[in-house]
Short mmCIF file of C-alpha atoms in Angstrom, two decimals:
data_model
loop_
_atom_site.label_atom_id
_atom_site.label_comp_id
_atom_site.label_asym_id
_atom_site.label_seq_id
_atom_site.Cartn_x
_atom_site.Cartn_y
_atom_site.Cartn_z
CA MET A 3 0.00 0.00 0.00
CA THR A 4 1.39 3.38 -0.92
CA THR A 5 1.67 6.14 1.64
CA THR A 6 -0.63 8.36 -0.44
CA GLU A 7 -3.58 6.18 0.58
CA PRO A 8 -5.00 5.88 4.11
CA ARG A 9 -2.94 3.23 5.88
CA THR A 10 -5.13 0.59 7.55
CA TYR A 11 -4.65 -2.71 9.33
CA VAL A 12 -6.70 -5.25 11.29
CA LEU A 13 -5.64 -6.13 14.83
CA GLY A 14 -8.75 -7.94 15.98
CA GLY A 15 -9.90 -11.43 15.03
CA GLU A 16 -8.07 -13.54 17.61
CA ILE A 17 -11.30 -14.18 19.49
CA ALA A 18 -10.64 -17.73 20.73
CA ARG A 19 -7.84 -20.15 21.54
CA ARG A 20 -6.60 -22.56 18.93
CA SER A 21 -5.49 -25.21 21.42
CA LEU A 22 -7.16 -28.59 21.69
CA LEU A 23 -10.87 -28.05 22.41
CA GLY A 24 -10.10 -24.36 22.90
CA ILE A 25 -8.78 -25.10 26.39
CA SER A 26 -5.86 -23.32 28.04
CA PRO A 27 -2.73 -25.39 28.83
CA PRO A 28 -3.14 -25.18 32.65
CA VAL A 29 -6.72 -26.49 32.41
CA MET A 30 -5.65 -29.27 30.05
CA ALA A 31 -2.84 -30.23 32.45
CA THR A 32 -5.37 -30.35 35.29
CA TRP A 33 -7.65 -32.63 33.30
CA VAL A 34 -4.80 -34.96 32.35
CA THR A 35 -3.74 -35.15 36.00
CA ALA A 36 -7.30 -35.92 37.04
CA VAL A 37 -7.57 -38.71 34.44
CA ILE A 38 -4.27 -40.22 35.58
CA ALA A 39 -5.44 -40.09 39.20
CA ALA A 40 -8.74 -41.73 38.19
CA ILE A 41 -6.91 -44.54 36.40
CA GLY A 42 -4.68 -45.04 39.44
CA LEU A 43 -7.72 -45.22 41.75
CA TYR A 44 -9.38 -47.67 39.38
CA LEU A 45 -6.36 -49.96 39.39
CA ILE A 46 -5.93 -49.78 43.15
CA ALA A 47 -9.53 -49.87 44.39
CA GLY A 48 -11.02 -52.20 41.80
CA THR A 49 -14.19 -52.09 39.72
CA SER A 50 -16.85 -51.73 42.37
CA LEU A 51 -19.80 -49.43 41.74
CA VAL A 52 -18.70 -47.19 44.59
CA THR A 53 -15.25 -46.76 43.03
CA LEU A 54 -16.69 -46.02 39.61
CA ALA A 55 -19.13 -43.51 41.10
CA ILE A 56 -16.31 -41.73 42.93
CA ILE A 57 -14.20 -41.62 39.73
CA VAL A 58 -17.05 -40.26 37.62
CA ALA A 59 -18.08 -37.72 40.24
CA GLY A 60 -14.49 -36.61 40.66
CA LEU A 61 -13.91 -36.15 36.93
CA VAL A 62 -17.19 -34.25 36.51
CA ALA A 63 -16.30 -32.02 39.44
CA VAL A 64 -12.84 -31.27 38.03
CA VAL A 65 -14.23 -30.42 34.58
CA ALA A 66 -17.04 -28.29 36.01
CA ALA A 67 -14.66 -26.39 38.29
CA THR A 68 -12.03 -25.67 35.64
CA ILE A 69 -14.02 -25.11 32.44
CA GLU A 70 -13.87 -21.57 31.09
CA TRP A 71 -17.11 -20.20 29.67
CA HIS A 72 -17.13 -17.47 27.02
CA GLY A 73 -13.62 -16.26 27.83
CA HIS A 74 -14.32 -15.82 31.55
CA ARG A 75 -12.24 -17.39 34.28
CA SER A 76 -13.33 -20.74 35.68
CA TRP A 77 -14.78 -21.30 39.16
CA ALA A 78 -11.47 -22.80 40.31
CA ALA A 79 -9.51 -19.84 38.94
CA LEU A 80 -11.82 -17.40 40.73
CA ARG A 81 -11.44 -19.30 44.00
CA MET A 82 -7.65 -19.40 43.61
CA HIS A 83 -7.65 -15.67 42.91
CA THR A 84 -9.75 -15.07 46.03
CA LEU A 85 -7.32 -17.14 48.07
CA ARG A 86 -4.34 -15.28 46.65
CA THR A 87 -6.01 -11.93 47.37
CA TRP A 88 -6.70 -12.99 50.96
CA ASP A 89 -3.07 -14.02 51.38
CA ARG A 90 -1.82 -10.72 49.92
CA ARG A 91 -4.05 -8.77 52.27
CA ARG A 92 -2.91 -10.87 55.22
CA ARG A 93 0.75 -10.24 54.41
CA GLY A 94 0.17 -6.56 53.71
CA GLU A 95 1.40 -6.78 50.10
CA HIS A 96 -1.33 -4.32 49.03
CA ILE A 97 0.13 -1.53 51.18
CA TYR A 98 3.23 0.58 50.71
CA ARG A 99 4.26 3.56 52.84
CA HIS A 100 6.64 6.30 51.76
CA ALA A 101 9.11 7.64 54.32
CA THR A 102 7.21 10.95 54.49
CA ASP A 103 3.91 9.22 55.24
CA PRO A 104 2.70 9.85 58.83
CA ALA A 105 1.93 6.13 59.05
CA TYR A 106 5.48 5.17 58.05
CA GLY A 107 7.01 2.84 60.63
CA ASP A 108 3.69 2.22 62.37
CA PRO A 109 3.55 -1.59 62.78
CA VAL A 110 -0.24 -1.50 62.52
CA LEU A 111 -0.43 0.53 59.29
CA ASP A 112 2.96 -0.07 57.65
CA PRO A 113 4.06 -3.59 56.62
CA GLY A 114 7.58 -2.22 56.24
CA TRP A 115 8.33 -2.86 52.56
CA ALA A 116 11.46 -1.17 51.21
CA LEU A 117 9.87 -1.04 47.75
CA PRO A 118 6.35 -1.85 46.50
CA PRO A 119 5.95 -5.66 46.58
CA PRO A 120 4.70 -5.94 42.95
CA LEU A 121 8.11 -4.74 41.77
CA GLY A 122 9.76 -7.93 42.91
CA THR A 123 13.53 -7.98 42.56
CA VAL A 124 14.59 -4.87 40.66
CA ALA A 125 17.44 -2.46 41.30
CA PRO A 126 19.53 0.08 39.38
CA LEU A 127 22.70 -1.28 37.80
CA ASP A 128 25.70 0.24 39.56
CA VAL A 129 27.61 1.88 36.70
CA SER A 130 29.64 4.27 38.83
CA GLY A 131 33.24 4.49 37.66
CA THR A 132 32.48 3.02 34.23
CA GLY A 133 32.31 6.33 32.39
CA LEU A 134 28.57 5.80 31.88
CA ASP A 135 27.45 7.21 35.20
CA ASP A 136 24.59 9.21 33.63
CA LEU A 137 22.97 6.06 32.23
CA PHE A 138 20.10 4.73 34.36
CA ILE A 139 19.69 0.98 33.84
CA LEU A 140 17.32 -1.17 35.88
CA ARG A 141 17.90 -4.90 36.30
CA HIS A 142 14.74 -6.97 36.78
CA ALA A 143 15.10 -10.55 38.08
CA ASN A 144 11.76 -12.14 38.97
CA PRO A 145 10.49 -15.74 38.90
CA GLY A 146 8.71 -16.86 35.75
CA GLU A 147 10.57 -14.59 33.33
CA ARG A 148 14.08 -14.10 32.05
CA THR A 149 16.19 -11.47 33.77
CA TYR A 150 16.18 -8.26 31.75
CA PHE A 151 17.44 -4.68 31.75
CA SER A 152 15.31 -1.61 31.05
CA VAL A 153 16.09 1.94 29.95
CA MET A 154 13.58 4.81 29.80
CA LEU A 155 13.26 7.25 26.89
CA ALA A 156 11.07 10.30 26.40
CA VAL A 157 9.74 11.06 22.91
CA ASP A 158 7.86 14.05 21.56
CA GLY A 159 5.87 11.87 19.18
CA VAL A 160 4.47 12.75 15.78
CA ALA A 161 3.67 16.44 15.47
CA SER A 162 -0.05 17.20 15.31
CA GLY A 163 -1.78 19.94 13.37
CA LEU A 164 -2.79 20.17 9.73
CA ARG A 165 -1.60 16.75 8.59
CA GLY A 166 -3.30 14.60 6.00
CA ASP A 167 -3.64 10.84 5.65
CA ALA A 168 -0.47 10.67 3.57
CA ALA A 169 1.61 12.29 6.33
CA TYR A 170 0.24 9.98 9.00
CA ALA A 171 0.71 6.96 6.73
CA ALA A 172 4.34 7.92 6.16
CA ALA A 173 4.90 8.34 9.91
CA ALA A 174 3.28 4.97 10.61
CA ALA A 175 5.44 3.27 7.97
CA ALA A 176 8.57 4.85 9.45
CA PHE A 177 7.65 3.72 12.95
CA GLY A 178 6.95 0.25 11.57
CA SER A 179 10.48 0.21 10.16
CA PHE A 180 11.78 1.10 13.62
CA LEU A 181 9.89 -1.84 15.15
CA ALA A 182 11.14 -4.17 12.40
CA SER A 183 14.71 -3.11 13.14
CA MET A 184 14.18 -3.85 16.83
CA ALA A 185 12.68 -7.27 16.01
CA ARG A 186 15.66 -8.52 14.02
CA GLU A 187 17.60 -11.32 15.69
CA SER A 188 20.73 -9.17 15.64
CA SER A 189 19.02 -6.72 18.04
CA PHE A 190 19.38 -7.19 21.78
CA ILE A 191 16.19 -5.17 22.36
CA ARG A 192 13.44 -7.79 22.36
CA GLY A 193 10.54 -5.69 23.58
CA ILE A 194 9.39 -2.16 24.31
CA GLN A 195 6.71 -0.47 26.37
CA MET A 196 5.05 2.72 25.14
CA VAL A 197 3.39 4.83 27.84
CA HIS A 198 1.12 7.80 27.13
CA ARG A 199 0.38 9.93 30.21
CA SER A 200 -2.37 12.57 30.25
CA VAL A 201 -2.49 15.05 33.14
CA PRO A 202 -3.88 18.56 33.74
CA HIS A 203 -1.77 21.14 31.95
CA ASP A 204 0.18 23.54 34.15
CA MET A 205 -0.86 26.97 32.88
CA ALA A 206 1.19 28.91 35.46
CA PRO A 207 4.22 29.58 33.18
CA HIS A 208 1.96 30.90 30.42
CA GLU A 209 -0.06 33.01 32.85
CA GLN A 210 3.16 34.50 34.24
CA TRP A 211 4.36 35.28 30.72
CA ALA A 212 0.99 36.85 29.84
CA ALA A 213 1.07 38.96 33.02
CA ALA A 214 4.53 40.25 32.10
CA GLN A 215 3.35 41.18 28.61
CA VAL A 216 0.29 42.96 29.97
CA ALA A 217 2.41 44.91 32.45
CA ALA A 218 4.44 46.27 29.55
CA LEU A 219 1.40 47.52 27.63
CA THR A 220 0.91 51.28 27.37
CA ASP A 221 -2.06 51.48 25.02
CA ALA A 222 -5.32 51.54 27.03
CA ARG A 223 -7.28 50.51 23.94
CA LEU A 224 -5.89 46.96 24.36
CA LEU A 225 -7.34 46.48 27.84
CA PRO A 226 -10.65 44.93 26.59
CA VAL A 227 -8.63 42.43 24.57
CA VAL A 228 -6.52 41.62 27.63
CA GLU A 229 -9.62 41.10 29.76
CA SER A 230 -11.15 38.86 27.10
CA TYR A 231 -7.98 36.78 26.93
CA GLY A 232 -7.91 36.51 30.73
CA ALA A 233 -11.50 35.27 30.74
CA LEU A 234 -10.57 32.71 28.08
CA LEU A 235 -7.71 31.46 30.23
CA ASP A 236 -10.05 31.12 33.20
CA VAL A 237 -12.31 28.88 31.11
CA LEU A 238 -9.61 26.78 29.44
CA ALA A 239 -7.14 26.34 32.31
CA PRO A 240 -9.19 23.76 34.29
CA LEU A 241 -9.80 21.70 31.13
CA ALA A 242 -6.41 21.85 29.42
CA GLU A 243 -4.51 18.56 29.11
CA GLU A 244 -0.81 17.81 28.90
CA HIS A 245 0.30 14.68 27.06
CA ARG A 246 3.68 13.02 27.52
CA CYS A 247 5.05 9.89 25.82
CA TYR A 248 7.68 7.52 27.17
CA ILE A 249 9.28 4.35 25.87
CA ALA A 250 10.93 1.66 27.98
CA LEU A 251 13.44 -0.52 26.14
CA ARG A 252 13.55 -4.13 27.33
CA ILE A 253 16.87 -5.98 26.90
CA PRO A 254 16.81 -9.59 28.20
CA GLN A 255 19.91 -11.15 29.70
CA THR A 256 20.28 -13.91 27.11
CA ASP A 257 23.31 -16.09 26.45
CA ARG A 258 24.05 -14.10 23.30
CA PHE A 259 23.86 -10.84 25.24
CA MET A 260 26.23 -12.10 27.93
CA ALA A 261 28.64 -13.44 25.28
CA GLU A 262 28.72 -9.99 23.68
CA THR A 263 29.36 -8.30 27.02
CA ALA A 264 32.14 -10.78 27.79
CA ALA A 265 33.78 -9.99 24.45
CA VAL A 266 33.54 -6.25 25.16
CA ALA A 267 34.98 -6.74 28.65
CA ARG A 268 37.96 -8.69 27.27
CA ALA A 269 38.61 -6.19 24.48
CA ALA A 270 38.40 -3.13 26.73
CA HIS A 271 39.84 -4.77 29.86
CA ALA A 272 36.72 -3.54 31.65
CA PRO A 273 34.61 -5.08 34.44
CA ILE A 274 31.56 -7.05 33.35
CA ILE A 275 29.20 -4.38 34.73
CA GLY A 276 30.88 -1.76 32.57
CA ALA A 277 30.64 -4.05 29.54
CA ILE A 278 26.93 -4.62 30.16
CA ALA A 279 26.38 -0.87 30.41
CA GLN A 280 28.33 -0.28 27.19
CA VAL A 281 26.32 -2.82 25.19
CA ILE A 282 23.06 -1.37 26.54
CA ARG A 283 24.32 2.13 25.75
CA ASP A 284 25.03 1.12 22.15
CA GLU A 285 21.59 -0.47 21.75
CA THR A 286 19.92 2.56 23.30
CA GLU A 287 21.74 4.94 20.96
CA ARG A 288 20.63 2.84 17.99
CA ALA A 289 17.01 2.97 19.16
CA VAL A 290 17.22 6.73 19.70
CA ARG A 291 18.65 7.25 16.23
CA LEU A 292 15.96 5.10 14.59
CA LEU A 293 13.17 6.81 16.53
CA ALA A 294 14.42 10.25 15.51
CA SER A 295 14.66 9.20 11.86
CA ALA A 296 11.11 7.81 12.10
CA GLY A 297 9.81 11.31 12.80
CA MET A 298 9.19 10.84 16.52
CA GLY A 299 10.57 14.28 17.30
CA GLU A 300 13.12 14.85 20.05
CA VAL A 301 14.15 11.63 21.83
CA SER A 302 15.83 11.85 25.24
CA VAL A 303 17.46 9.14 27.34
CA PHE A 304 16.51 9.65 30.97
CA GLY A 305 18.92 9.41 33.87
CA GLU A 306 17.93 8.39 37.38
CA LYS A 307 16.33 11.64 38.55
CA ARG A 308 14.20 12.26 35.45
CA ALA A 309 13.19 8.60 35.14
CA CYS A 310 12.22 8.39 38.81
CA ALA A 311 10.26 11.64 38.52
CA VAL A 312 8.22 10.07 35.71
CA ILE A 313 7.62 6.92 37.78
CA ARG A 314 6.44 9.01 40.73
CA ALA A 315 4.19 11.23 38.61
CA CYS A 316 2.63 8.27 36.78
CA ILE A 317 1.41 7.00 40.15
CA HIS A 318 0.71 10.21 42.09
CA PRO A 319 -0.86 13.11 40.13
CA ASP A 320 0.25 15.69 42.70
CA HIS A 321 3.82 15.34 41.42
CA PRO A 322 4.62 17.01 38.05
CA LEU A 323 6.21 14.81 35.41
CA ALA A 324 9.15 17.16 34.87
CA ARG A 325 9.97 18.03 38.50
CA HIS A 326 12.92 15.79 39.25
CA ALA A 327 15.21 17.65 41.64
CA ASP A 328 14.24 15.50 44.65
CA ALA A 329 13.56 12.24 42.79
CA SER A 330 15.57 9.07 43.36
CA TRP A 331 14.99 5.34 43.01
CA THR A 332 14.40 4.76 46.71
CA SER A 333 12.12 7.79 47.20
CA CYS A 334 10.01 7.88 44.02
CA TRP A 335 7.35 5.44 45.18
CA PRO A 336 4.31 7.19 46.73
CA SER A 337 2.25 5.62 49.50
CA TYR A 338 -0.72 3.56 48.38
CA VAL A 339 -3.30 1.11 49.72
CA GLY A 340 -4.81 -1.37 47.28
CA GLY A 341 -8.52 -2.14 47.42
CA ARG A 342 -11.06 -4.18 45.52
CA ASP A 343 -12.20 -1.47 43.10
CA ALA A 344 -9.25 0.95 43.16
CA VAL A 345 -5.94 1.77 44.78
CA ALA A 346 -5.82 4.79 47.09
CA ILE A 347 -2.78 6.95 46.29
CA GLY A 348 -0.95 9.21 48.72
CA ALA A 349 -0.69 9.43 52.48
CA GLU A 350 -4.28 10.63 52.76
CA GLY A 351 -5.57 8.31 50.04
CA ARG A 352 -7.26 11.20 48.25
CA TRP A 353 -6.51 10.03 44.71
CA ARG A 354 -8.09 6.79 43.49
CA THR A 355 -6.72 4.83 40.52
CA ARG A 356 -8.34 1.96 38.67
CA VAL A 357 -6.41 -0.19 36.18
CA GLY A 358 -7.85 -2.25 33.37
CA TRP A 359 -6.55 -4.57 30.66
CA ILE A 360 -7.70 -4.49 27.07
CA PRO A 361 -7.69 -8.13 25.90
CA GLY A 362 -7.02 -8.93 22.26
CA ARG A 363 -10.54 -10.26 21.79
CA ALA A 364 -11.91 -6.83 22.81
CA ILE A 365 -10.45 -5.14 19.70
CA GLU A 366 -13.02 -5.26 16.93
CA PRO A 367 -11.91 -7.18 13.79
CA VAL A 368 -12.32 -4.17 11.52
CA GLU A 369 -9.91 -2.08 9.49
CA LEU A 370 -8.16 0.45 11.71
CA HIS A 371 -6.37 3.56 10.52
CA THR A 372 -3.23 5.06 12.01
CA LEU A 373 -5.16 7.26 14.45
CA TRP A 374 -7.44 4.53 15.75
CA LEU A 375 -6.32 5.02 19.37
CA SER A 376 -6.52 8.83 19.32
CA PRO A 377 -9.96 8.96 21.02
CA LEU A 378 -8.48 7.09 23.98
CA LEU A 379 -5.17 8.95 23.99
CA THR A 380 -6.27 12.54 23.46
CA GLY A 381 -10.05 12.52 23.00
CA VAL A 382 -11.36 11.66 26.48
CA ASP A 383 -13.78 14.31 27.73
CA ALA A 384 -12.91 16.31 30.82
CA ASP A 385 -15.03 16.30 33.96
CA PRO A 386 -17.23 19.42 33.63
CA GLY A 387 -17.53 19.69 37.41
CA ASP A 388 -20.49 20.93 39.44
CA ASP A 389 -21.25 23.21 42.36
CA GLU A 390 -18.99 21.17 44.67
CA THR A 391 -16.42 19.78 42.25
CA ALA A 392 -14.11 21.81 40.05
CA PRO A 393 -13.76 20.86 36.37
CA MET A 394 -10.67 18.79 35.57
CA PRO A 395 -9.27 16.73 32.67
CA THR A 396 -9.41 12.95 32.90
CA ILE A 397 -6.09 11.78 34.32
CA ARG A 398 -5.07 8.54 32.65
CA THR A 399 -2.20 6.38 31.45
CA VAL A 400 -2.34 4.17 28.37
CA SER A 401 0.38 1.53 28.17
CA VAL A 402 1.20 -0.71 25.19
CA ARG A 403 3.66 -3.57 25.66
CA LEU A 404 5.26 -5.22 22.64
CA ASP A 405 7.42 -8.35 22.59
CA PHE A 406 9.06 -8.97 19.23
CA VAL A 407 8.95 -12.36 17.52
CA PRO A 408 11.54 -13.04 14.78
CA ALA A 409 10.03 -13.49 11.32
CA HIS A 410 10.72 -17.22 10.99
CA ARG A 411 9.02 -18.01 14.31
CA ALA A 412 6.08 -15.75 13.49
CA ARG A 413 5.68 -17.40 10.07
CA ALA A 414 5.70 -20.87 11.63
CA ALA A 415 3.03 -19.81 14.14
CA ALA A 416 0.87 -18.19 11.45
CA ARG A 417 1.19 -21.25 9.21
CA GLY A 418 0.19 -23.57 12.04
CA ASP A 419 -2.77 -21.39 13.03
CA PHE A 420 -3.96 -21.09 9.43
CA THR A 421 -3.78 -24.86 8.96
CA SER A 422 -5.69 -25.43 12.20
CA ASP A 423 -8.37 -22.91 11.23
CA GLN A 424 -8.78 -24.44 7.77
CA ALA A 425 -9.11 -27.93 9.25
CA ARG A 426 -11.74 -26.71 11.70
CA ALA A 427 -13.68 -24.97 8.92
CA ALA A 428 -13.53 -28.11 6.74
CA LYS A 429 -14.73 -30.25 9.65
CA ASP A 430 -17.71 -27.94 10.19
CA ARG A 431 -18.58 -28.10 6.49
CA ARG A 432 -18.50 -31.91 6.48
CA LYS A 433 -20.86 -32.00 9.44
CA GLY A 434 -23.13 -29.39 7.91
CA ARG A 435 -22.58 -27.12 10.89
CA ILE A 436 -23.42 -23.45 10.33
CA ASP A 437 -20.63 -21.10 11.35
CA ASP A 438 -21.64 -18.39 13.81
CA GLY A 439 -18.81 -16.24 12.47
CA SER A 440 -16.10 -17.22 14.96
CA VAL A 441 -14.40 -19.79 12.70
CA GLY A 442 -14.39 -17.40 9.74
CA THR A 443 -13.02 -14.59 11.89
CA LEU A 444 -10.18 -16.77 13.19
CA LEU A 445 -9.44 -18.03 9.68
CA SER A 446 -9.24 -14.53 8.24
CA ALA A 447 -7.00 -13.40 11.12
CA SER A 448 -4.47 -16.20 10.65
CA ASP A 449 -4.58 -15.77 6.86
CA ARG A 450 -3.79 -12.05 7.22
CA ARG A 451 -0.82 -12.84 9.44
CA ARG A 452 0.39 -15.48 7.00
CA GLN A 453 0.26 -13.04 4.10
CA ASP A 454 1.78 -10.16 6.05
CA LEU A 455 4.75 -12.35 7.04
CA THR A 456 5.59 -13.44 3.49
CA PRO A 457 9.40 -13.80 3.12
CA GLY A 458 10.88 -10.59 1.79
CA SER A 459 8.18 -8.37 3.28
CA GLY A 460 10.48 -7.22 6.09
CA HIS A 461 7.72 -7.87 8.63
CA HIS A 462 8.17 -9.62 11.97
CA GLY A 463 5.74 -10.88 14.57
CA VAL A 464 4.75 -9.25 17.83
CA ILE A 465 2.95 -10.20 21.02
CA TYR A 466 1.16 -7.21 22.49
CA THR A 467 -1.08 -6.12 25.31
CA LEU A 468 -2.76 -2.84 26.27
CA ALA A 469 -3.54 -1.44 29.71
CA VAL A 470 -5.15 1.75 30.95
CA ALA A 471 -4.97 3.40 34.38
CA VAL A 472 -7.61 6.01 35.29
CA THR A 473 -7.34 8.36 38.27
CA GLY A 474 -10.08 10.28 40.06
CA ARG A 475 -10.24 12.66 43.01
CA ASP A 476 -12.46 10.26 44.96
CA ALA A 477 -14.45 7.10 44.37
CA GLU A 478 -17.37 8.89 42.70
CA ASP A 479 -15.10 10.98 40.50
CA LEU A 480 -13.22 7.81 39.52
CA ASP A 481 -16.44 6.10 38.44
CA ARG A 482 -17.30 9.04 36.18
CA ALA A 483 -13.75 9.09 34.75
CA CYS A 484 -13.85 5.37 33.98
CA LEU A 485 -17.17 5.85 32.20
CA ARG A 486 -15.65 8.57 30.01
CA VAL A 487 -12.61 6.39 29.27
CA THR A 488 -14.85 3.45 28.37
CA GLU A 489 -16.81 5.64 25.96
CA ALA A 490 -13.57 6.83 24.33
CA ALA A 491 -12.37 3.22 24.08
CA THR A 492 -15.57 2.32 22.24
CA GLU A 493 -14.74 5.02 19.69
CA SER A 494 -11.34 3.33 19.30
CA ALA A 495 -12.97 -0.01 18.32
CA ILE A 496 -12.32 -1.45 21.79
CA GLY A 497 -15.37 -3.33 23.01
CA ASP A 498 -14.36 -4.10 26.58
CA ILE A 499 -11.96 -3.14 29.38
CA ASP A 500 -11.23 -5.90 31.88
CA TRP A 501 -10.80 -4.03 35.17
CA ALA A 502 -8.25 -5.60 37.53
CA THR A 503 -10.60 -6.22 40.45
CA ASP A 504 -8.66 -6.81 43.70
CA ASP A 505 -5.36 -6.38 41.80
CA HIS A 506 -5.25 -2.67 40.99
CA ASP A 507 -2.12 -2.13 43.11
CA VAL A 508 -0.33 -4.90 41.21
CA ALA A 509 -1.57 -3.85 37.77
CA LEU A 510 -0.62 -0.22 38.43
CA ILE A 511 3.07 -1.13 38.24
CA ALA A 512 2.46 -2.51 34.73
CA THR A 513 1.44 0.97 33.51
CA VAL A 514 4.71 2.56 34.66
CA PRO A 515 7.49 2.65 32.00
CA LEU A 516 9.51 -0.28 33.37
CA GLY A 517 8.88 -2.81 30.60
CA ARG A 518 6.28 -4.77 32.61
CA GLY A 519 2.78 -5.97 31.79
CA LEU A 520 3.24 -8.91 29.42
CA ALA A 521 3.87 -12.51 30.42
CA PRO A 522 6.47 -14.46 28.41
CA THR A 523 5.18 -16.84 25.75
CA ARG A 524 6.74 -19.81 23.99
CA TYR A 525 7.62 -17.48 21.12
CA THR A 526 9.40 -14.89 23.27
CA ARG A 527 11.08 -16.85 26.06
#
C-alpha cells in the first residue's frame, strides 16, 4: 500500500484459543492429571460401583470447576484468585508507605516494605566508575521470566496539526520500520513499552508570561482584549490537558547478550558491569537514532532523577512529570493502599486509581487507521464539574507492551494457526454445521498474518497487550472518569476493558514505563 492512501490494518480477530478443544494449557494439564489419578484409583480400588461412582463424580467435578465459559475465568480460577487476594491482604502486600507518610514505621499501618511488593527484585545497575554514570539501567530478576534490563526514553511523538492521511501513513510506515529493526535477531532489544500519560496542563508559566506582557502595555485601547484573553484562560485552564510519551526498552539477559558483554569486557579490559552498560548504551543509541529518523521528534534518554520523577508522577498526580530535583529510586514510590475497586494513592488516600486490561478479543476485527487510538489517547472528555467539584481533565495512562517475535518463528506460528483454522472450517462443512462467524473470523486473522509475514516483506511478529490506568479525586469521580474512558475506548474499536478487580495495586506497576505488563510466551522466552 502506498503512503498516499490511508494506511489501515486489522488487529482484531483472535477471538478464541486454537489449542485442543479451545482449552488453556493449565486447564488441560489439570484434566490430564485428574484422568491419571482416576486410572490409578481404578487400578488400586477395583471395579466396584462405589469406586466407579467416585471416579465419575471426581472427573465431573474437576471439569465443572475448571471449564472456562465465554472467555471468563473458571470457578477454580476465581477461587484461587480469592485465596491469593486474601493471602496478599494478610501479608500486607497491598500496602506501601513512603518515608514521608505519617503512618510510616507504624507496625499497625505499615508492613515495612522497602519497595512496593509488585516490583519484585529490581534495582539500578551500579555503573559508577564506568564512564557511563549518567545512564540509568534497571535490572529486573523475577520468577517466571528471564532477567532483563530496562532503559527509559522520552519522545515528543508525531507532530499534530494540519496533517493529511499521507503524512500519518508515512509516519506509521517509518515507525513500523523502527519496530522491524528492533525485532531482528541481531538486536538485543526484544521488547518495548510505550506509555502515554495525560495530566492537567500547568498553565502557570503561560499566565506569568501573559502577566509580564500585559504589564508592559501602554495602550489603554488593548485592555478589553486583555480582559477577554484573561476570561478565556479562566475557562480553558481547568480543562487543558498535557500529554507526555515515554518508551521503555527491554533488553533480556540472554546467552548471546552475555557473550557480547564478555567480548567487550575482554577487548576493553573492563569489568563485566561496565561491559553490560556499554552494550546497553550502544543499543539505546541505535534505538534513539531510529526513533528520531522515524519522525518521533526529540528523543531523550533519561537518567535516574528524570526517570524516577516520571515513575512518581505516573502513580501520584500531585507530582509534576518534569519536576525531578528531589527524585531518586528509593524515594520515588508514593504511598498507596490497594482495594477491591481501586488503589488509594498518597498518604491521605485522596486520589483513586483503577487499572484495566484491554484483551485482544476486545479489539473489533475491523480495518483500523493510524489514528485509531486517538480517542483514547487525546479525546477523552474532561469532567465538567459541578457546584462542589471543580472541572478537571481525565487523568489517565495508556500503556502498550510489545514483545518482538523473529520473522521465521512468526511465520511458523501463522502457518500452524492457518492450517488449524482451515481444518476446523472443513470439519464444520463436512458436518453441515453453520458457522456463527467465529471460525471465519479466526481463519481470516491467521490468513492475514500469513500473508503479512511473506518472506521478503520485512515484517516480523509481535505479542502485544494494552492497559489503561484512570485516576479520580475520589471514588465517585473515579467512576465518572472510567465511564468517560470506556466511551472513548468504544470510539477506538475497543469493546471491553477488563478491570483488575482486587489487583489494581499490582496492575498499576504494569502501567509505569519499566517494561512490565506482558507474560512471556513460547515465542518470546
